[in-house]
XYZ file of C-alpha atoms in Angstrom:
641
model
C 25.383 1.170 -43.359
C 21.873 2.063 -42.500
C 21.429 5.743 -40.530
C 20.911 5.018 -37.176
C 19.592 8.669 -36.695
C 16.782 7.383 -37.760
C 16.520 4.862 -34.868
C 15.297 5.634 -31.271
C 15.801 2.975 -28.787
C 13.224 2.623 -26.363
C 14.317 1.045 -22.944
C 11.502 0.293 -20.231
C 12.810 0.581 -16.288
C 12.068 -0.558 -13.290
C 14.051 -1.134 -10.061
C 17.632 -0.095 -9.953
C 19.091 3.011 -11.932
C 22.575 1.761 -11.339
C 21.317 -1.149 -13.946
C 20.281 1.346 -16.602
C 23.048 3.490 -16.470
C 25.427 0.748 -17.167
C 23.929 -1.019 -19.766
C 22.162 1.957 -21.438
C 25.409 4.444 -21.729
C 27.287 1.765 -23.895
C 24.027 1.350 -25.920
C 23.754 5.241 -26.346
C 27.497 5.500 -27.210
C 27.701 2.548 -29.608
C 24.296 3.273 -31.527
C 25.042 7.466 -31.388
C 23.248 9.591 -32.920
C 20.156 7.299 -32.269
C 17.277 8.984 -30.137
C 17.504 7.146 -26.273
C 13.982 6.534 -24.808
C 13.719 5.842 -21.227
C 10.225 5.094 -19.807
C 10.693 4.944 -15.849
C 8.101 2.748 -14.543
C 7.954 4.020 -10.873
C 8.986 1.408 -8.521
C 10.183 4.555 -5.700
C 10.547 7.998 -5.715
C 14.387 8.123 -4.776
C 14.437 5.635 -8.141
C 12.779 7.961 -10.184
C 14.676 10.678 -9.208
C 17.854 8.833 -10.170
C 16.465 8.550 -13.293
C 15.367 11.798 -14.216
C 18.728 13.045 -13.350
C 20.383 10.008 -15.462
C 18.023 11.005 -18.491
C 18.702 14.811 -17.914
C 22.613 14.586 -17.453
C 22.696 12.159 -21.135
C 20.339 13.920 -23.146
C 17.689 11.090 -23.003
C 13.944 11.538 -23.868
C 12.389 10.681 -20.004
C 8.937 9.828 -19.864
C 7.802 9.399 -15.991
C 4.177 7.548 -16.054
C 2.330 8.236 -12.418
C 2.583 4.348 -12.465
C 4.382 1.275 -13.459
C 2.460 0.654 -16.308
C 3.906 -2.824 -16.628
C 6.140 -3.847 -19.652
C 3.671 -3.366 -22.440
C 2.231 -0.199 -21.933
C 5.387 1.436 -20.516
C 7.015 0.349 -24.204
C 3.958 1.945 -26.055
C 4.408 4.941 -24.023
C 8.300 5.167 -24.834
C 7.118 4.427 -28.426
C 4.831 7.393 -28.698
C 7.443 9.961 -27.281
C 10.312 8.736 -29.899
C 7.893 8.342 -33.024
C 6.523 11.930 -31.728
C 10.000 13.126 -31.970
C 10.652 11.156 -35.290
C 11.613 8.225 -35.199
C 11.214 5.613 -38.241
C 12.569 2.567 -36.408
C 12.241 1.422 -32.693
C 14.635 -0.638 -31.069
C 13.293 -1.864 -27.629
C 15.506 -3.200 -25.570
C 14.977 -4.285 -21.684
C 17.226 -1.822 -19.165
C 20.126 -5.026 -18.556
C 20.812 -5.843 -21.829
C 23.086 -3.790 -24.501
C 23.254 -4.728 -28.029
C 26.259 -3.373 -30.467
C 26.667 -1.180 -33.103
C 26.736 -4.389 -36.469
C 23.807 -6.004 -34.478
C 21.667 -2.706 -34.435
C 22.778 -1.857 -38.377
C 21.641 -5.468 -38.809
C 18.190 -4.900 -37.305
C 17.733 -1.541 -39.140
C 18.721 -2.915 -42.236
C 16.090 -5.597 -41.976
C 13.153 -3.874 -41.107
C 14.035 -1.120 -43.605
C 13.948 -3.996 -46.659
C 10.822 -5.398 -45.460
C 8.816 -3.298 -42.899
C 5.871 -5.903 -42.114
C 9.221 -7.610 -40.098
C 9.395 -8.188 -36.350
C 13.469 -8.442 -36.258
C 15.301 -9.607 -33.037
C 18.858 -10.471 -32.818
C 20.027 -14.340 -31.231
C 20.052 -13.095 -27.485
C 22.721 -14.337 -25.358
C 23.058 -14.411 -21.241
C 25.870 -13.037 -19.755
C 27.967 -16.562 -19.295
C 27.713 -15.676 -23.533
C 25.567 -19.184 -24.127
C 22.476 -18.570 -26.424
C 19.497 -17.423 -24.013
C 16.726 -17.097 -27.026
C 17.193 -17.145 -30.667
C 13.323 -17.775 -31.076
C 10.800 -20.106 -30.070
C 7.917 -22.227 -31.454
C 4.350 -22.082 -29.232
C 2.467 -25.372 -30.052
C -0.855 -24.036 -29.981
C -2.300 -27.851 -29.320
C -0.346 -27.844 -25.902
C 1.027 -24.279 -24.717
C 4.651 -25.743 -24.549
C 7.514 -23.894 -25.530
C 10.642 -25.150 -28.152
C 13.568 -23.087 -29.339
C 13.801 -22.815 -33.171
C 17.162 -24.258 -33.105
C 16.005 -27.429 -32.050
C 13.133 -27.460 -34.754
C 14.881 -30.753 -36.931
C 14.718 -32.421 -33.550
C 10.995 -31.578 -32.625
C 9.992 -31.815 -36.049
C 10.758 -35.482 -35.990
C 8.737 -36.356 -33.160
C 6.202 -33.782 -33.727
C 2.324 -34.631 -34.680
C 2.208 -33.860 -38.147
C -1.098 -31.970 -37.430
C 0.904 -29.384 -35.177
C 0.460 -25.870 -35.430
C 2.670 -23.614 -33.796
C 3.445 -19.723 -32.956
C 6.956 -18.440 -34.221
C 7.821 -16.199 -31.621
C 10.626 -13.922 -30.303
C 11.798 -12.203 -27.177
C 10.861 -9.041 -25.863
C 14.258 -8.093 -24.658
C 15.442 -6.805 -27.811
C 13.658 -6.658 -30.757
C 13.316 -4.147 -33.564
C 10.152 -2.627 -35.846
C 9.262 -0.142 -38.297
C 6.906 2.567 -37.733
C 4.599 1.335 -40.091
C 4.698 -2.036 -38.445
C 3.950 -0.802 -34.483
C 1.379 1.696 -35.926
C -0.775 -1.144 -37.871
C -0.044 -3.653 -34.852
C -1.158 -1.123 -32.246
C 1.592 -1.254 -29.801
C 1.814 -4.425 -26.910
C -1.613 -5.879 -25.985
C -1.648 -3.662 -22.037
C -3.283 -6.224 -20.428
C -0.656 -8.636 -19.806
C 1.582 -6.326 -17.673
C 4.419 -8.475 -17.440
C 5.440 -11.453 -19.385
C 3.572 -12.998 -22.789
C 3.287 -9.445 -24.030
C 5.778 -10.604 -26.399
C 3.699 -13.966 -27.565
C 1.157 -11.934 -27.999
C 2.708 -9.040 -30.599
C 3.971 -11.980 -32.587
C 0.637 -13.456 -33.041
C -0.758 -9.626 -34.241
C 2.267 -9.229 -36.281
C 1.741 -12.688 -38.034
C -1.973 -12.275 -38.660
C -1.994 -8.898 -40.487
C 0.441 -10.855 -42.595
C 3.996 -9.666 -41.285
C 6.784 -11.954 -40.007
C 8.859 -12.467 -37.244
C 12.565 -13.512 -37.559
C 15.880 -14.004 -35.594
C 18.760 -11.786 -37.793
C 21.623 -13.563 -38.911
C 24.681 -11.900 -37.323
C 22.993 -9.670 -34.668
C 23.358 -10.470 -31.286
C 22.525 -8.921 -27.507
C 23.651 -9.831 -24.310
C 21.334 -9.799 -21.741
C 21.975 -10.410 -18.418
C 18.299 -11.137 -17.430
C 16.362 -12.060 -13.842
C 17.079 -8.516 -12.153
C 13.373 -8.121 -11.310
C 12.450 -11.830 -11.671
C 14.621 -13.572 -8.785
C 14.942 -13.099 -5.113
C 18.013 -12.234 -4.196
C 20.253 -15.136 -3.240
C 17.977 -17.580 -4.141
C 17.235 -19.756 -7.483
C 13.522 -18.514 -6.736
C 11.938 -15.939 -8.502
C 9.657 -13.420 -7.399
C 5.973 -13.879 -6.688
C 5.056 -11.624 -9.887
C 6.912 -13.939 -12.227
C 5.003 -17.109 -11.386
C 1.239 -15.106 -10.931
C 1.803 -13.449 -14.717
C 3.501 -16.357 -16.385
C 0.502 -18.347 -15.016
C -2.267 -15.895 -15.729
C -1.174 -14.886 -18.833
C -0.474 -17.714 -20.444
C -4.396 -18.296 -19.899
C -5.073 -14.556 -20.929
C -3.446 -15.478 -24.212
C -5.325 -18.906 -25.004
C -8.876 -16.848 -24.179
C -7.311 -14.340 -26.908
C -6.164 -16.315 -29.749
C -7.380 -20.506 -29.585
C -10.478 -21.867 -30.415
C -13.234 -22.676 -27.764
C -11.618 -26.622 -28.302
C -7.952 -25.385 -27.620
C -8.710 -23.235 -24.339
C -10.211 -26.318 -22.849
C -6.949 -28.665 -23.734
C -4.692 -25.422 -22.198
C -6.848 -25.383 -19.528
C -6.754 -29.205 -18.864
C -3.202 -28.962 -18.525
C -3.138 -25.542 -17.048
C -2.168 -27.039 -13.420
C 0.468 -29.207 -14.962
C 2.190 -25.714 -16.719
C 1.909 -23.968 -13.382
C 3.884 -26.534 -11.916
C 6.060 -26.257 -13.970
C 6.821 -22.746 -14.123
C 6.913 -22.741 -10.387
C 9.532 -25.373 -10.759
C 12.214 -22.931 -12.559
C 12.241 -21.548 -9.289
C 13.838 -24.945 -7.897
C 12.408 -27.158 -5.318
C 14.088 -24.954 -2.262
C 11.480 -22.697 -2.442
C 9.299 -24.866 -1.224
C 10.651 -24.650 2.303
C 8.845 -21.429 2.771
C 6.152 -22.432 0.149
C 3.382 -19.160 0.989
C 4.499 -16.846 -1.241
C 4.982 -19.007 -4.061
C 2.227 -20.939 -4.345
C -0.032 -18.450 -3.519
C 1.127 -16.744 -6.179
C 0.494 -19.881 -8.339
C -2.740 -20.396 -7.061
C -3.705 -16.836 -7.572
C -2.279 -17.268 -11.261
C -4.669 -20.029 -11.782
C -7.490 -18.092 -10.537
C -7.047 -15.080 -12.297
C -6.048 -16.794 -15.470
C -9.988 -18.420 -15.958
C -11.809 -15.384 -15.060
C -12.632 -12.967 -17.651
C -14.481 -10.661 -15.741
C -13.683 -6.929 -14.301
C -12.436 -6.124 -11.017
C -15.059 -5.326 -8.792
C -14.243 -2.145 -6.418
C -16.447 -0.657 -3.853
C -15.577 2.689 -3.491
C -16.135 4.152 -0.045
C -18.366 6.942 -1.465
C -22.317 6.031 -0.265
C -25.082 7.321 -2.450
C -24.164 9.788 -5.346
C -26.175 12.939 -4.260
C -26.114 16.427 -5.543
C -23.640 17.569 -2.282
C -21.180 14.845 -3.525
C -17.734 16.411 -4.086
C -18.129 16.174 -8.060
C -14.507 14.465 -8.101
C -15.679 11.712 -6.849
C -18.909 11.616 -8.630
C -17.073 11.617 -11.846
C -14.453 9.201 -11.200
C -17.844 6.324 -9.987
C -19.064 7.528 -13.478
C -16.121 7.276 -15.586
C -15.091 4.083 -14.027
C -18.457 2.541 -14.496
C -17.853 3.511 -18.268
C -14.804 0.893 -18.200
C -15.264 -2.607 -19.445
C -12.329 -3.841 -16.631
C -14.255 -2.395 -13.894
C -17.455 -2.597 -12.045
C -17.976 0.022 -9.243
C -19.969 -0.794 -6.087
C -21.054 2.135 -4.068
C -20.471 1.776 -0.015
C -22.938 0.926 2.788
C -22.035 -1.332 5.642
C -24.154 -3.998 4.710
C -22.328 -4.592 1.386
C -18.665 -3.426 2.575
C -19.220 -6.619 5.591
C -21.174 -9.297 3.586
C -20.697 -8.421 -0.410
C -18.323 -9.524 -2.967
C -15.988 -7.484 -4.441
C -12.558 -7.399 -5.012
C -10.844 -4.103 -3.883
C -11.773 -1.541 -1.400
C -11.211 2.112 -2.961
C -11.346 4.836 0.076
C -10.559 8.437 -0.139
C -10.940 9.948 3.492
C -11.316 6.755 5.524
C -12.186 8.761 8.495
C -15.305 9.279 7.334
C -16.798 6.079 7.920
C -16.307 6.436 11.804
C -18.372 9.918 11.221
C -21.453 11.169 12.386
C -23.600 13.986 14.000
C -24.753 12.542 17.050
C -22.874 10.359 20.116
C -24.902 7.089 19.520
C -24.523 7.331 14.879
C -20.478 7.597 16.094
C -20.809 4.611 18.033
C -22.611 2.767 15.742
C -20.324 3.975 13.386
C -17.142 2.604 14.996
C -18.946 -0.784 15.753
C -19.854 -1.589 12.344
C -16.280 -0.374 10.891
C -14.626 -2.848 13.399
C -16.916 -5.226 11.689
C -16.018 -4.598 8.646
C -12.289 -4.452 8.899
C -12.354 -7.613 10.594
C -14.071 -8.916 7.080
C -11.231 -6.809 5.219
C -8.608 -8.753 7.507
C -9.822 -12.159 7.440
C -10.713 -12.079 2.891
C -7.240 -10.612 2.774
C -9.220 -8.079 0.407
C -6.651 -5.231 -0.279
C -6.725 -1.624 0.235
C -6.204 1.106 -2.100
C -5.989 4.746 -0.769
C -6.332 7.813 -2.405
C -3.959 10.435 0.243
C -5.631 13.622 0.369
C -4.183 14.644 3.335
C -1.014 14.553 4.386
C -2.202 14.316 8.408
C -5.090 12.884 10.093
C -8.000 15.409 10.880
C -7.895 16.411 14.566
C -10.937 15.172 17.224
C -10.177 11.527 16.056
C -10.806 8.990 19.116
C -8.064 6.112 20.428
C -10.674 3.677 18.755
C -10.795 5.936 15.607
C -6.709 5.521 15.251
C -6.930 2.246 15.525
C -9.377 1.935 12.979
C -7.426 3.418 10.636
C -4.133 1.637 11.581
C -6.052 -1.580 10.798
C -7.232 -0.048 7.292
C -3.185 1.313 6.659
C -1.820 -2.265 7.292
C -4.472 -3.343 4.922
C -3.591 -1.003 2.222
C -1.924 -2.804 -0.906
C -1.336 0.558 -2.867
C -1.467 4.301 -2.472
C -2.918 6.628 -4.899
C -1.641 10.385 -4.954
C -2.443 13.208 -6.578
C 0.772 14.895 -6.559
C 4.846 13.035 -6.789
C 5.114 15.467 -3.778
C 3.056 13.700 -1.521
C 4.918 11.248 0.790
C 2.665 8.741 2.021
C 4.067 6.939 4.936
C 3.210 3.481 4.189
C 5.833 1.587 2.174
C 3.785 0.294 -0.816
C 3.706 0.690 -4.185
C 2.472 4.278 -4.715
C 0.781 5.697 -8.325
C 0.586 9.449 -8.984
C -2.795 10.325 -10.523
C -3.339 13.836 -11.049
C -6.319 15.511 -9.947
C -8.761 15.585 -13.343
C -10.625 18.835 -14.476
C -13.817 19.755 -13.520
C -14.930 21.705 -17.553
C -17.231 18.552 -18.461
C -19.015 19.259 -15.043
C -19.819 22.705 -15.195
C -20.579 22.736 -18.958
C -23.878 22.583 -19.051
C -24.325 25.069 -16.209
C -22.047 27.395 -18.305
C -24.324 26.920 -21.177
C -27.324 27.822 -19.070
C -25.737 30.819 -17.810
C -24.728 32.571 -21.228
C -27.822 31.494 -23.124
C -30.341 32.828 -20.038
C -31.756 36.356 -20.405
C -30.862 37.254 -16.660
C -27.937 35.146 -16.192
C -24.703 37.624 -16.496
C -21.345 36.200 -16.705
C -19.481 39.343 -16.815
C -16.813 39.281 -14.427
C -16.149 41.867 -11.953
C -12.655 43.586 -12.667
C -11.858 44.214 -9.053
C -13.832 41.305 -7.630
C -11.424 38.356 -5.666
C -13.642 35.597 -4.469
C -12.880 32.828 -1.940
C -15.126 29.268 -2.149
C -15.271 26.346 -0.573
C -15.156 24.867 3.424
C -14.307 28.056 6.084
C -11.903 26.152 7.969
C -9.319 27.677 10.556
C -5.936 26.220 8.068
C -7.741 27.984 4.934
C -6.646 31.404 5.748
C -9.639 33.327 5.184
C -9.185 35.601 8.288
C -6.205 36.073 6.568
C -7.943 37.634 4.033
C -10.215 39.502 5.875
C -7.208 41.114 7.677
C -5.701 42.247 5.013
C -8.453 43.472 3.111
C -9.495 45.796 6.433
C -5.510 46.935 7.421
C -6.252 48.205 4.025
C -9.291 50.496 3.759
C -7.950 52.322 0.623
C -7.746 49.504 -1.652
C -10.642 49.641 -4.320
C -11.909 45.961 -4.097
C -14.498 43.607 -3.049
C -14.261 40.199 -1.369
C -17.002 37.848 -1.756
C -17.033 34.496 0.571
C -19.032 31.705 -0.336
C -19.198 28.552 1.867
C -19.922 26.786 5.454
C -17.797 27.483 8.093
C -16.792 24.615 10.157
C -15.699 26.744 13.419
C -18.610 28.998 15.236
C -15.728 31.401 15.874
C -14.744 31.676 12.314
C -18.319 32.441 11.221
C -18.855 35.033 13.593
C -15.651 36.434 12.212
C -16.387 36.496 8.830
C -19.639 37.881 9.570
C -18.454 40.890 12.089
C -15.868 41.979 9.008
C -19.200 41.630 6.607
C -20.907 44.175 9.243
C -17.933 46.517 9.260
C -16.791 46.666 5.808
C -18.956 47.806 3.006
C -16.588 46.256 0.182
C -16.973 42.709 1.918
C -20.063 39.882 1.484
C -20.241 36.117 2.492
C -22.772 33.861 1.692
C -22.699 31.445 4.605
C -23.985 28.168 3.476
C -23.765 25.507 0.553
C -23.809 27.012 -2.616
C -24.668 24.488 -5.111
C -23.107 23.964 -8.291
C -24.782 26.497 -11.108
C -24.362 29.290 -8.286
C -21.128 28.253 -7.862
C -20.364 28.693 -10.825
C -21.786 31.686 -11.430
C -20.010 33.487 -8.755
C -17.034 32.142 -10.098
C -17.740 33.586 -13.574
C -18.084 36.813 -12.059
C -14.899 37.201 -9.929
C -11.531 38.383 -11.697
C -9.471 36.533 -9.093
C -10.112 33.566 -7.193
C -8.065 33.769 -3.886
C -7.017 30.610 -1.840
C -5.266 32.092 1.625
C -4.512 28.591 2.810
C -1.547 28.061 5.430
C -0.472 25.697 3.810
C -1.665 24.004 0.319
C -0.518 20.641 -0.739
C -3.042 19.993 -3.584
C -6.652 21.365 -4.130
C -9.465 20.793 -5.687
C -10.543 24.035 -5.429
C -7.567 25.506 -7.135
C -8.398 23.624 -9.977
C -12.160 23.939 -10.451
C -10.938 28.010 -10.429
C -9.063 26.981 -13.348
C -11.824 24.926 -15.144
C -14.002 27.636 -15.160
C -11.438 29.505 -17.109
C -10.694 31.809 -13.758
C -7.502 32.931 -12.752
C -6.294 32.259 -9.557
C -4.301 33.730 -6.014
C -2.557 30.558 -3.828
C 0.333 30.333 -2.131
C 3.974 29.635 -3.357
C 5.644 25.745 -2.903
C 6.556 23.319 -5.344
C 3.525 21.595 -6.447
C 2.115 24.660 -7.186
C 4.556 26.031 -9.294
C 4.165 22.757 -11.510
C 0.900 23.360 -11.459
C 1.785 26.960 -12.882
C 3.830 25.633 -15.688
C 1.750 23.351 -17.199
C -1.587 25.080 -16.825
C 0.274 28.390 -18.893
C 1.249 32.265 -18.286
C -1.025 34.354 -16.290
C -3.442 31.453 -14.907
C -1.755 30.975 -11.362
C -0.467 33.436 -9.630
C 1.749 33.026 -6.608
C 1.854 34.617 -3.257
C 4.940 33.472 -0.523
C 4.254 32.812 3.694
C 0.970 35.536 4.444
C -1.056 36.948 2.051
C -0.766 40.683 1.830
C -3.006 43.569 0.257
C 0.151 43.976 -2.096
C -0.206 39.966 -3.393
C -3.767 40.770 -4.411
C -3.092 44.321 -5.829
C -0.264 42.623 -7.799
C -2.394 39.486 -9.158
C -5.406 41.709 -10.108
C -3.087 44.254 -11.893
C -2.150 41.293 -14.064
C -5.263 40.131 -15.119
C -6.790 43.526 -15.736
C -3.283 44.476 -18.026
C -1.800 41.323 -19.405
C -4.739 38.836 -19.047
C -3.769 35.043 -20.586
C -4.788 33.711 -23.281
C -7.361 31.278 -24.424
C -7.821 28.953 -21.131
C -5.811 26.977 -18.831
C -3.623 23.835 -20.388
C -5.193 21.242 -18.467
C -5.022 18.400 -21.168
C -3.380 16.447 -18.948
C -6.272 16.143 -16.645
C -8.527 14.438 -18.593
C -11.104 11.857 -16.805
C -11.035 8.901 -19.296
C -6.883 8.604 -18.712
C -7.612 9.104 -14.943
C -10.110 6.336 -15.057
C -7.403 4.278 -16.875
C -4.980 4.729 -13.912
C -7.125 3.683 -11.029
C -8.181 1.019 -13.178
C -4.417 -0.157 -13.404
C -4.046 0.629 -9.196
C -6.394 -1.745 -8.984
C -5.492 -4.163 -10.607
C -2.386 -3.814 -9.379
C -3.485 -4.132 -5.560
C -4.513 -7.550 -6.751
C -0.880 -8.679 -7.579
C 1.080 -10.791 -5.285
């Protein structure tokens, strides 16, 4: 019998845990000692809890994407985390179906005596009827025929025929070699075809696909695809049957073929709708708009536009967003419009990307606010009436204080608008019931590089930092603590330190603060005002501790520019920042719990002057390009019905 320890199945789920823990326990326990590879795709956080847990309590490998990646890429991902941990052979199977331990041997054999194969087993539903034991594509006509009606079709075939041997998704198994030289599932399907698709790869760099005599699944099927009660199925199974099936002609037929799929592409969509039975059609919206949106999306080949709610790039532009616009722009899916009212009311685009939607209501003077507030109303009445979604990066977990009736409802026009939430942290809890991505906040080193390299290589640029030096940057705002600081600092006039303060106070009272503890304390300086980037930096370079007093910190930017520049840092102590801790490595982030003390910042600098870390901060997982790939898939997924 063939060593299944050299097997790691790779299970993709979304939706109910209850589902996977059925079906996958009796695959784990009939297949032991094979590797188990769960990929959560993250339909809600209470979900994806249950699933860590599940994965945690059975020894599974969890990977937890900030996303749902859709079918195809969440399977790559699983993939790469059980060939990482060694795995020769991958089994994928979907999260209702469970396959035994002579159909798996069967697989493994197969693929082990010829490892160009794409082996699946004869699939059957739950009733125990064959479900799919492969199918033929004709490639003249998109339609569909099981293989075990071939003698049939072959008799009333057109002898000039070509067709597309191809086999389910739902369980299927491949060799290393095989999914390295193939490249993994084609990402841009997201759901459904995926599967066509790998067949045709397979089958033109000269592999095979079969059905294995003997091996079976059972797979109960149409958890995610029907609505409950109903016949129907869900709006996402007729848009990406629809749209993919023309994604796949543009892919793989001839200029001459794409037109014949696409004269009977209407005639198709039909009748996909139609395996959602005639009922439907009572309440016909959802459906058909789905269909229609299908047919849409399925002849255009061109990115999706997004106008970001960030105006003109200038040199006071928080550099997050000026290097998400760039790296987007860098994308071949997406094409990135930058705001002003006249485009957000009468342009074309397809998605509207805000970060702090309060901002468009802002402005200095009485008459800019109204103005303001008039042309907003404008253009969420355009946002209303296009039906053009929403996607919101939350910052913030409250709205900013000083905000006008007409302000809120602004905003509650923009919330019922929004189609998807983007977070930077899985402990942010939006409070709009939508499908949510987390999308870490990316590094700031490619920014600051060349500023770095101007400071070392100049002859009067010093980058020695101070060894008692704790520096606070950024906004002086009343929730950021820094009186905190100052308090400290002067309750303690024995401490050998200095304090440097660089950045714009928002509060007349604050300034006048910082600047009366400046006048009284010789160990104390502020520099009031913007401090552009290479200064920024600099000052940065020179401090031995960067100290955030916040309140309360739910994610910041500033924290993590500290930590690009190779700085360690002071913030306080809750759960996102101890993950932040972990991953970023030993001595990088220190922690301080309710107010900051003169103790917290006698501890941190004592461990940074006698056990400084090593090398710099982890912060691989921050990188811009896989950031960019995430909001591209928010997007994109905003679009969905």
């Amino acid at each position: 019998m063939s060593n299944l320890s050299r097997l790691a199945v790779v299970v993709v789920s979304y939706g109910d845990p209850a589902l996977l823990e059925h079906h996958t326990t009796q695959v784990a326990t009939a297949l032991a000692p094979a590797r188990i590879v769960v990929v959560d795709n993250h339909s809600t956080d209470a979900n994806r809890a249950a699933v860590r847990n599940l994965c945690e309590r059975k020894g599974w490998t969890g990977v937890f994407p900030g996303t749902n990646t859709g079918f195809g890429a969440g399977c790559n991902l699983g993939a790469a985390a059980a060939l990482a941990e060694g795995a020769e052979v991958l089994l994928f199977l979907n999260p209702d179906a469970t396959i035994d331990t002579e159909s798996a041997v069967r697989l493994v054999a197969a693929v082990d005596a010829e490892p160009l194969l794409l082996a699946g087993p004869t699939v059957l539903g739950s009733d125990g009827e064959v479900a799919s034991a492969g199918l033929d594509l004709d490639l003249e006509t998109g339609t569909m025929r099981p293989w075990r009606r071939r003698a049939q079709h072959s008799r009333s075939q057109r002898p000039e025929a070509e067709t597309l041997p191809w086999i389910t998704g739902a369980c299927f198994a491949v060799t290393r070699e095989l999914w390295e030289r193939v490249g993994g599932f084609d990402e841009r399907y997201f759901l459904y075809w995926e599967d066509v698709d790998l067949c045709a790869r397979v089958q033109a760099l000269g592999g095979r696909v079969a059905v294995i005599d003997g091996a079976t699944a059972t797979h109960s099927g149409g958890g995610t695809q029907r609505a409950e009660g109903s016949r129907a199925k869900s709006p996402a199974y007729y848009y990406f049957n629809i749209r993919n099936r023309a994604l796949f002609a543009r892919t793989w037929l001839s200029q001459e073929r794409q037109q014949a799929w696409r004269r009977g592409a209407v005639g198709a969509a039909y009748e996909i709708l139609m395996r959602g039975g005639r009922r439907q059609l009572l309440h016909p919206v959802r459906p058909v708009s789905a269909a229609v949106r299908g047919l849409r999306d399925g002849r255009r080949d061109r990115p999706v536009r997004v106008l970001e709610s960030a105006r003109e790039l200038r040199a006071t532009t928080n550099p997050y967003i000026v290097q998400l616009v760039q790296t987007l722009g860098r994308r071949d899916d997406t094409e990135v419009l930058l705001f002003g009212f006249a485009r957000a009311i009468a342009g074309r685009y397809d998605v509207f990307h805000v970060h702090w939607p309060e901002l468009l209501m802002s402005a200095r003077t009485p008459l800019r606010r109204l103005a303001r507030r008039l042309l907003t109303t404008a253009f969420v009445a355009r946002l209303t009436l296009t039906r053009t979604p929403v996607v919101r990066t939350w910052h913030n977990l409250l709205r900013p204080d000083g905000l006008s009736r007409w302000d809120h409802r602004l905003l509650d026009s923009l919330e019922r608008r929004t189609r998807h939430v983007i977070r930077l942290t899985d402990q942010t809890a939006p409070p709009l019931d939508v499908p949510t991505s987390t999308i870490v906040h990316a590094h700031y080193r490619d920014w600051f590089a060349p500023m770095i390299e101007v400071s070392t290589s100049s002859a009067t640029g010093s980058t020695t930092s101070h060894p008692r030096r704790v520096l606070y940057f950024g906004l002086i705002k009343p929730y950021k603590g820094v009186e905190l600081l100052l308090e400290a600092v002067a309750d303690s006039p024995e401490a050998d330190l200095e304090v440097r303060l660089i950045g714009s106070p928002t509060d007349p009272a604050l300034a006048d603060q910082v600047r009366a503890a400046v006048a009284a304390d010789a160990r104390v300086s502020a520099e009031l005002s913007y401090a552009d980037d290479a200064t920024l930096a600099a000052e940065i370079a020179q401090a031995a501790l960067v100290v955030l007093p916040y309140r309360a910190m739910h994610n910041s930017g500033a924290l993590l520019l500290a930590l690009s520049l190779d700085t360690p840092v002071l913030a306080p102590d809750n759960e996102v920042n101890r993950r932040l801790a972990d991953e970023v490595g030993a001595g990088w982030l220190h922690l301080f719990e309710g107010t900051l003390t003169i103790e917290d910042l006698e501890r941190a600098l004592k461990s940074v002057a006698t056990d400084p870390p090593s090398g710099r901060p982890d912060l691989s997982a921050r990188e811009w390009p896989e950031s960019a790939a995430l909001h591209a898939a928010a997007f994109r997924a905003a679009l969905r019905p």
